[in-house]
PDB file of C-alpha atoms and ligand atoms in Angstrom:
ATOM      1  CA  UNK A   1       0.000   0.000   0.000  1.00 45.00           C
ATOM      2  CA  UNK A   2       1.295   3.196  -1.229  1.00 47.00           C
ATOM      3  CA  UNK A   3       1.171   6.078   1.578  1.00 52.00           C
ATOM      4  CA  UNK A   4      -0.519   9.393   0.440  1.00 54.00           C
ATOM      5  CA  UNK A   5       1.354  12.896   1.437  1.00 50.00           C
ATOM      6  CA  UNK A   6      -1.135  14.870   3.841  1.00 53.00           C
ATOM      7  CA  UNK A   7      -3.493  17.015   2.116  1.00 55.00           C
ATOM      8  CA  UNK A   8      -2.221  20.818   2.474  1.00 52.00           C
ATOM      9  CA  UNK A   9      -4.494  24.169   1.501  1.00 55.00           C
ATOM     10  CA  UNK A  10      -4.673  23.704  -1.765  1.00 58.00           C
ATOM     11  CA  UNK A  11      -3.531  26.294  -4.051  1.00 55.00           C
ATOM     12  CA  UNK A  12      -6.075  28.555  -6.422  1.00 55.00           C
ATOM     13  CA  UNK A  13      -5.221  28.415  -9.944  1.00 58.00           C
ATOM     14  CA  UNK A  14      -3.548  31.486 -11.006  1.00 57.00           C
ATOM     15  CA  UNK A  15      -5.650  32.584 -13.687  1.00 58.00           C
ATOM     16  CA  UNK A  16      -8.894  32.714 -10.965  1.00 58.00           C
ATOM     17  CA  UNK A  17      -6.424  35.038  -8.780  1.00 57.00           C
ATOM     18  CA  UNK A  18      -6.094  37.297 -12.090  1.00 64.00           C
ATOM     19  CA  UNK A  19      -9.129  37.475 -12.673  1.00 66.00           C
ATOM     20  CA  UNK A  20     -10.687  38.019  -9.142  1.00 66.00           C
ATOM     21  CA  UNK A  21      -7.852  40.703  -8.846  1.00 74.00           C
ATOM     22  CA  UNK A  22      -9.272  42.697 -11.507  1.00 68.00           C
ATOM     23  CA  UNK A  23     -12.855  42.306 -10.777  1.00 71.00           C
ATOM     24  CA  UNK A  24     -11.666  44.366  -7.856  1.00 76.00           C
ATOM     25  CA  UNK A  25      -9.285  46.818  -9.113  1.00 63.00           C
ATOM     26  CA  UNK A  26     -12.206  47.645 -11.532  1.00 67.00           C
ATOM     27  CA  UNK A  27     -14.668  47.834  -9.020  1.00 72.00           C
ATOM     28  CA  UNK A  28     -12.325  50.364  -6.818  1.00 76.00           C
ATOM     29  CA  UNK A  29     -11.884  52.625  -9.622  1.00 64.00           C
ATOM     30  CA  UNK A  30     -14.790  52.925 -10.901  1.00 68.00           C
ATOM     31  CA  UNK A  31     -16.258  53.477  -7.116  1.00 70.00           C
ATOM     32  CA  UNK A  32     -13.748  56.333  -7.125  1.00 65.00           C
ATOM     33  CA  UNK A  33     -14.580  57.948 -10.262  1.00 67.00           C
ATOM     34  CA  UNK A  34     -18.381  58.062  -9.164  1.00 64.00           C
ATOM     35  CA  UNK A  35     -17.147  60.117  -5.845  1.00 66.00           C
ATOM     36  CA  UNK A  36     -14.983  62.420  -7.798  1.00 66.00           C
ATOM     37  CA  UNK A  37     -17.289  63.165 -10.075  1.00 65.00           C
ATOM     38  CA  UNK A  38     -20.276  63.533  -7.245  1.00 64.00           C
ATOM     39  CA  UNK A  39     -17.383  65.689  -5.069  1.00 62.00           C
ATOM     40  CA  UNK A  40     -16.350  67.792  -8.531  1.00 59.00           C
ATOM     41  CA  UNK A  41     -20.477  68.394  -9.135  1.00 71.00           C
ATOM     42  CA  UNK A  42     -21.160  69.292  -5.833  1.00 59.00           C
ATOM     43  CA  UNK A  43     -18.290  71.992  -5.663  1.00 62.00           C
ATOM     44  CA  UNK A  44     -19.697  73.398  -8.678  1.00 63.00           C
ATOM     45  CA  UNK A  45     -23.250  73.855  -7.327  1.00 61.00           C
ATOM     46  CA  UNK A  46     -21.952  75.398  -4.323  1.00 59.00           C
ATOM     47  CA  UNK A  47     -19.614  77.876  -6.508  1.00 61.00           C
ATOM     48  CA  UNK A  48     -22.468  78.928  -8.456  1.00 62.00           C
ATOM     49  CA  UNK A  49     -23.460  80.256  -5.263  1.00 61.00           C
ATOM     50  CA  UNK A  50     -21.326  82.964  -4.762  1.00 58.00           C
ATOM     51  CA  UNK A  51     -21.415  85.992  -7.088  1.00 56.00           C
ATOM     52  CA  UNK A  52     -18.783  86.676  -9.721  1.00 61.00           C
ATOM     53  CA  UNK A  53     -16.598  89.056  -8.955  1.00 60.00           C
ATOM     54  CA  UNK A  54     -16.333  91.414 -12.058  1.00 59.00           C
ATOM     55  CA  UNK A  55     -12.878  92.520 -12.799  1.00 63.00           C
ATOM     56  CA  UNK A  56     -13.877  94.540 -15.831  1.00 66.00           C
ATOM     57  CA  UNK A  57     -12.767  98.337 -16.225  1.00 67.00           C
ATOM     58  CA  UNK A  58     -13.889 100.565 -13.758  1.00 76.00           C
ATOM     59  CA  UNK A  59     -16.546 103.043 -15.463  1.00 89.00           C
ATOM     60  CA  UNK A  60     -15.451 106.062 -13.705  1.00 94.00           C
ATOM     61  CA  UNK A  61     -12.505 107.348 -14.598  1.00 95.00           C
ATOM     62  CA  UNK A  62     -10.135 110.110 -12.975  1.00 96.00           C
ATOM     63  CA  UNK A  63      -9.565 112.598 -15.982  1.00 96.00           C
ATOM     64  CA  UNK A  64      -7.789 115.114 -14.418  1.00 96.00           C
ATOM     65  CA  UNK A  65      -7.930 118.493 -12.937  1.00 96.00           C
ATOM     66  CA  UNK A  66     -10.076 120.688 -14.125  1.00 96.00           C
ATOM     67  CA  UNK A  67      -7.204 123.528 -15.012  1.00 95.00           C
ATOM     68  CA  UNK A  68      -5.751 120.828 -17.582  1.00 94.00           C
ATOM     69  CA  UNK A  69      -8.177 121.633 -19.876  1.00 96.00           C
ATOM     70  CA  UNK A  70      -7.676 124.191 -21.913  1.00 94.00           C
ATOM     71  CA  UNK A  71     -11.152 126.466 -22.967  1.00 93.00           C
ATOM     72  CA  UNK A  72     -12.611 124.521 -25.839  1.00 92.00           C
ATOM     73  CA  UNK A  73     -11.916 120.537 -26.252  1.00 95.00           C
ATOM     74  CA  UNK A  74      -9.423 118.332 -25.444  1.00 96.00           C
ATOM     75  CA  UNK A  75      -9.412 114.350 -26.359  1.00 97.00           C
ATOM     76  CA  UNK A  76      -8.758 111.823 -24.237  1.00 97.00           C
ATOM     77  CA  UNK A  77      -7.667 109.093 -26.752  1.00 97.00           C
ATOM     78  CA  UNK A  78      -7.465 106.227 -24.194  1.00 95.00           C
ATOM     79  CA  UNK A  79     -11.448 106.964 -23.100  1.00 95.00           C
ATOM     80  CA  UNK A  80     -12.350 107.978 -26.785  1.00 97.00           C
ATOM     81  CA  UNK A  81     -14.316 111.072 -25.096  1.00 97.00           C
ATOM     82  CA  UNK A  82     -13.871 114.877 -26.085  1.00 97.00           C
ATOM     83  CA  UNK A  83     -14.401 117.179 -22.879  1.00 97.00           C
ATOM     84  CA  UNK A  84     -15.423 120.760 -23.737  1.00 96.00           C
ATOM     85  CA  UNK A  85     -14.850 123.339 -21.315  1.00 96.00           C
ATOM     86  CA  UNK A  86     -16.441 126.952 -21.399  1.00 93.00           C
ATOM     87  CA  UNK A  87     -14.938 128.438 -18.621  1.00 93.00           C
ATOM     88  CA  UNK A  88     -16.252 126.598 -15.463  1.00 95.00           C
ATOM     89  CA  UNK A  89     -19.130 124.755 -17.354  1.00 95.00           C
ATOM     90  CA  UNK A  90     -18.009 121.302 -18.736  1.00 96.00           C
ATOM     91  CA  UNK A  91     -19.597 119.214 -21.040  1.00 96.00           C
ATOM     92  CA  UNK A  92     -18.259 115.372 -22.285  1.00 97.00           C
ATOM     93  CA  UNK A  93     -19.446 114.069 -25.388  1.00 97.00           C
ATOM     94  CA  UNK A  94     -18.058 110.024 -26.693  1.00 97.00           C
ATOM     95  CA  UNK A  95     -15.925 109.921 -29.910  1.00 98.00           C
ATOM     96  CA  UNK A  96     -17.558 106.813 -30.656  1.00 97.00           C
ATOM     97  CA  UNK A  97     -19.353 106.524 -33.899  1.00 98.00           C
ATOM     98  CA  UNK A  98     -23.079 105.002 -33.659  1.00 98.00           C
ATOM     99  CA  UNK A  99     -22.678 103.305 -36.527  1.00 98.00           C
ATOM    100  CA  UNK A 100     -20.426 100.720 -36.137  1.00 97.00           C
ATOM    101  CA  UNK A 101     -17.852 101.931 -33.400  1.00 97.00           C
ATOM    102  CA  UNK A 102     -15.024 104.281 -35.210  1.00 98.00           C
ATOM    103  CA  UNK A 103     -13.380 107.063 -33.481  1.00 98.00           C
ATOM    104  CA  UNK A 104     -14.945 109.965 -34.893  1.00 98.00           C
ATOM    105  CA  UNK A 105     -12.634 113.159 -35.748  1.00 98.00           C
ATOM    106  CA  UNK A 106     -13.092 116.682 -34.369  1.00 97.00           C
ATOM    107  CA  UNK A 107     -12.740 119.328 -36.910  1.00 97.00           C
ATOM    108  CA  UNK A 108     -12.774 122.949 -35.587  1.00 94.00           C
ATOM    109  CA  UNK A 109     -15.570 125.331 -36.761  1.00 94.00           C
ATOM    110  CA  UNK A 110     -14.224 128.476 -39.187  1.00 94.00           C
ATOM    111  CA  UNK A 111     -16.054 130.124 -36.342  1.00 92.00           C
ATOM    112  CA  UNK A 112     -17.998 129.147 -33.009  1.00 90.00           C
ATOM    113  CA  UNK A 113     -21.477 129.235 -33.503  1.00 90.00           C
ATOM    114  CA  UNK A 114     -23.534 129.962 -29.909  1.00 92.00           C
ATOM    115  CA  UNK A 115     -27.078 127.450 -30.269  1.00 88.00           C
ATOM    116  CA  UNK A 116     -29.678 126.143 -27.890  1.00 89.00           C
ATOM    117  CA  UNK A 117     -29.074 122.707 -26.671  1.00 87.00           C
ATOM    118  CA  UNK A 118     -31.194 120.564 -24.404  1.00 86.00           C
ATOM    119  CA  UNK A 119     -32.408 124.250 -23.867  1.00 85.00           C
ATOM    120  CA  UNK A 120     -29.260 126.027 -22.541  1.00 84.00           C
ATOM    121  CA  UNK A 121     -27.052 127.887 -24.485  1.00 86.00           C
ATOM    122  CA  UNK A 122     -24.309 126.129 -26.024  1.00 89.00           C
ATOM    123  CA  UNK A 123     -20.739 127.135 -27.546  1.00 90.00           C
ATOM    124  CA  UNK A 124     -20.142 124.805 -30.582  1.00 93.00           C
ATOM    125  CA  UNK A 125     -16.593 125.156 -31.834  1.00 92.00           C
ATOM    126  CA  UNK A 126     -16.516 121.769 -33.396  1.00 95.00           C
ATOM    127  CA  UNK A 127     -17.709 119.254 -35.415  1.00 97.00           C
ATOM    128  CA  UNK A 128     -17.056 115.474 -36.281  1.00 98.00           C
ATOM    129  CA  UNK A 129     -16.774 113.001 -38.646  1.00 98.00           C
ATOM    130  CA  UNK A 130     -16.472 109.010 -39.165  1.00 98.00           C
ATOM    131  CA  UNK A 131     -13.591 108.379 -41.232  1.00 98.00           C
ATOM    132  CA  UNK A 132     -15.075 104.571 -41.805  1.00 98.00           C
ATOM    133  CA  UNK A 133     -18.297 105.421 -43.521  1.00 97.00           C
ATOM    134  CA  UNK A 134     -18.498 109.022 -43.119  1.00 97.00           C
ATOM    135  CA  UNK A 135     -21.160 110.194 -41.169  1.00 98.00           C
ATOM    136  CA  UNK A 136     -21.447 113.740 -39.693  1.00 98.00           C
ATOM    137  CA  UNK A 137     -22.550 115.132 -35.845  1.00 98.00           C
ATOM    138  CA  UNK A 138     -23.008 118.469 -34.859  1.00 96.00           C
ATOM    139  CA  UNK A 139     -21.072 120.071 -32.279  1.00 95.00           C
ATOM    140  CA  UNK A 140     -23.487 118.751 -29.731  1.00 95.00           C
ATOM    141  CA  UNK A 141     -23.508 115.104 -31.255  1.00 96.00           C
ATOM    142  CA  UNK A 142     -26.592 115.022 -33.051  1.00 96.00           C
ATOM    143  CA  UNK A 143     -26.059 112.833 -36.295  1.00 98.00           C
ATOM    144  CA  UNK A 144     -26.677 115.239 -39.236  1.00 97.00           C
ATOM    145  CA  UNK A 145     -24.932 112.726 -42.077  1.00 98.00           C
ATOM    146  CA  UNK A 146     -24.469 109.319 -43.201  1.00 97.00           C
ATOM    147  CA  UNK A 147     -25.481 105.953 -41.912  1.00 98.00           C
ATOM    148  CA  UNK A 148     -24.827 106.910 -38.073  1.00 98.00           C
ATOM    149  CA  UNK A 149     -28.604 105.872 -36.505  1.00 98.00           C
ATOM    150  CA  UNK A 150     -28.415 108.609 -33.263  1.00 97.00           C
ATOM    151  CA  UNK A 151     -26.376 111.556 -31.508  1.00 98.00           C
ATOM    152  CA  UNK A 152     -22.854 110.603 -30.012  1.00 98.00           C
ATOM    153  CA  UNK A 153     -23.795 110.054 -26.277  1.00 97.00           C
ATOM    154  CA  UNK A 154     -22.997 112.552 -23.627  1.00 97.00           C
ATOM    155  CA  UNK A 155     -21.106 111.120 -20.312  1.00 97.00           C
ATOM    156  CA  UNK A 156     -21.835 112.364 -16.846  1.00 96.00           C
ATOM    157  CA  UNK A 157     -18.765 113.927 -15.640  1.00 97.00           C
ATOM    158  CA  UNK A 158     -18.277 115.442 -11.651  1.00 96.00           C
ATOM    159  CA  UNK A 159     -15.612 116.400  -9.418  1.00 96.00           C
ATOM    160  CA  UNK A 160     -13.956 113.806  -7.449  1.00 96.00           C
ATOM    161  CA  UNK A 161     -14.323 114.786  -3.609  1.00 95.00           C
ATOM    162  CA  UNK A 162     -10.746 113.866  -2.197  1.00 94.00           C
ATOM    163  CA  UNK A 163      -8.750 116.031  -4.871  1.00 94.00           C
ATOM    164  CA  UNK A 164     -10.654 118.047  -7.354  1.00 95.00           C
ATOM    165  CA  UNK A 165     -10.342 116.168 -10.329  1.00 97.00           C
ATOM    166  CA  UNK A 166     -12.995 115.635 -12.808  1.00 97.00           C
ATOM    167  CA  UNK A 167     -14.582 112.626 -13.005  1.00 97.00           C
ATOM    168  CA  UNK A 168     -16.337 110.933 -16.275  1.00 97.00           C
ATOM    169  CA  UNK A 169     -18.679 108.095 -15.906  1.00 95.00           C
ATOM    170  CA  UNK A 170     -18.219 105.708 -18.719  1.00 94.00           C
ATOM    171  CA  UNK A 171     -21.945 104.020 -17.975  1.00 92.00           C
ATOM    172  CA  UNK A 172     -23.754 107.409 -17.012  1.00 88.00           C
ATOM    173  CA  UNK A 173     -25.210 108.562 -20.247  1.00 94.00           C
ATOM    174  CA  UNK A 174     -27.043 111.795 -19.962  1.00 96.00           C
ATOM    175  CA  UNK A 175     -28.872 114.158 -22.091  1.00 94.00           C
ATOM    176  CA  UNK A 176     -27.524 117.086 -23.918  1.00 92.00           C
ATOM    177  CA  UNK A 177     -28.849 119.668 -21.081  1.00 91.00           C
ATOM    178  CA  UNK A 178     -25.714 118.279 -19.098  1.00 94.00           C
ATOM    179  CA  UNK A 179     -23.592 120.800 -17.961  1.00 94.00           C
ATOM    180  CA  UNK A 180     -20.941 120.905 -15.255  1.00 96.00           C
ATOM    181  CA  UNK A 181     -20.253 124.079 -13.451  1.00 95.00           C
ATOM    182  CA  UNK A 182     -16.771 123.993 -11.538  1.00 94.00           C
ATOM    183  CA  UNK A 183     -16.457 126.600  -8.768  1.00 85.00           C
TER     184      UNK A 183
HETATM  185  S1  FES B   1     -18.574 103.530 -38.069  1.00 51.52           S
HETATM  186 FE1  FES B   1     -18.892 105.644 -38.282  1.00 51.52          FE
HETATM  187  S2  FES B   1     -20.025 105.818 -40.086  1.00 51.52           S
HETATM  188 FE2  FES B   1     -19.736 103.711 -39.859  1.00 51.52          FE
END
């Protein structure tokens, strides 16, 4: 009679290991992606939450003191805005063509012309013009020429409390009976 060796654990086959190894690793991961996303989904709720914070251009802008500008107009090319000064009465009027956006051109008057606007007395020494498709505005803005649909728009401008500077407002649009009177 032959003896038989003691039976020990026996050993899985290897392939069943492989296999059971994977069903796992698979399971793991994918368990993982599903919180990630859940955790990346959630975070964006919650930051949809909170306001933006806008870090566009300020719209009122510092332009200087009002003793840099000379009587008449000076242009700001940076804000595209003409500011006309009569003495101590300012007025700011865009450069901004309301057709499609050009920078119009000032072209001084063979003589100022005194007229009515928005019912006060105005001292026109100007005019403009589009060089893109050439309309035409008045010393006041109004659009007398070409395909330009309305007036250039008029800006609020005011003196800036802590040191005297005036101060245009890029989104205050006003009418054309805006004046500014410096003391
Ligand atoms: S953009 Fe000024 S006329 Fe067209």
């Amino acid at each position: 009679m032959s003896e038989r060796a003691p039976e020990g654990p026996r050993a899985e086959p290897v392939t069943f290991i492989k296999k059971k190894d994977r069903r796992e690793f698979l399971l793991r991961f994918g368990t993982g992606a599903g919180i990630a996303a859940i955790g990346y989904q959630g975070a964006a709720s919650l930051r949809s939450l909170v306001p933006n914070v806008s870090y566009d251009a300020p719209t009122t802008v510092k332009v200087g003191l009002p003793g840099d500008f000379p009587d008449g107009l000076k242009f700001l090319p940076d804000l595209r805005l003409f500011v006309f000064r009569e003495g101590k009465i300012f007025h700011a009027i865009s450069a901004v063509c309301t057709h499609l956006g050009c920078t119009v051109r000032a072209e001084a008057l063979p003589q100022a012309e005194r007229r009515s606007v928005g019912g006060q007395e105005l001292r026109l020494t100007h005019r403009f013009l589009c060089p893109c498709h050439g309309s035409r505005y008045e010393g006041d803005g109004t659009n007398v020429y070409g395909p330009a649909p309305k007036p250039l728009a008029w800006y609020q401008l005011s003196v800036a409390p802590d040191d005297g500077q005036l101060v245009v407002d890029l989104a205050g649009e006003v009418d054309n009976d805006f004046r500014l009177t410096v003391a």
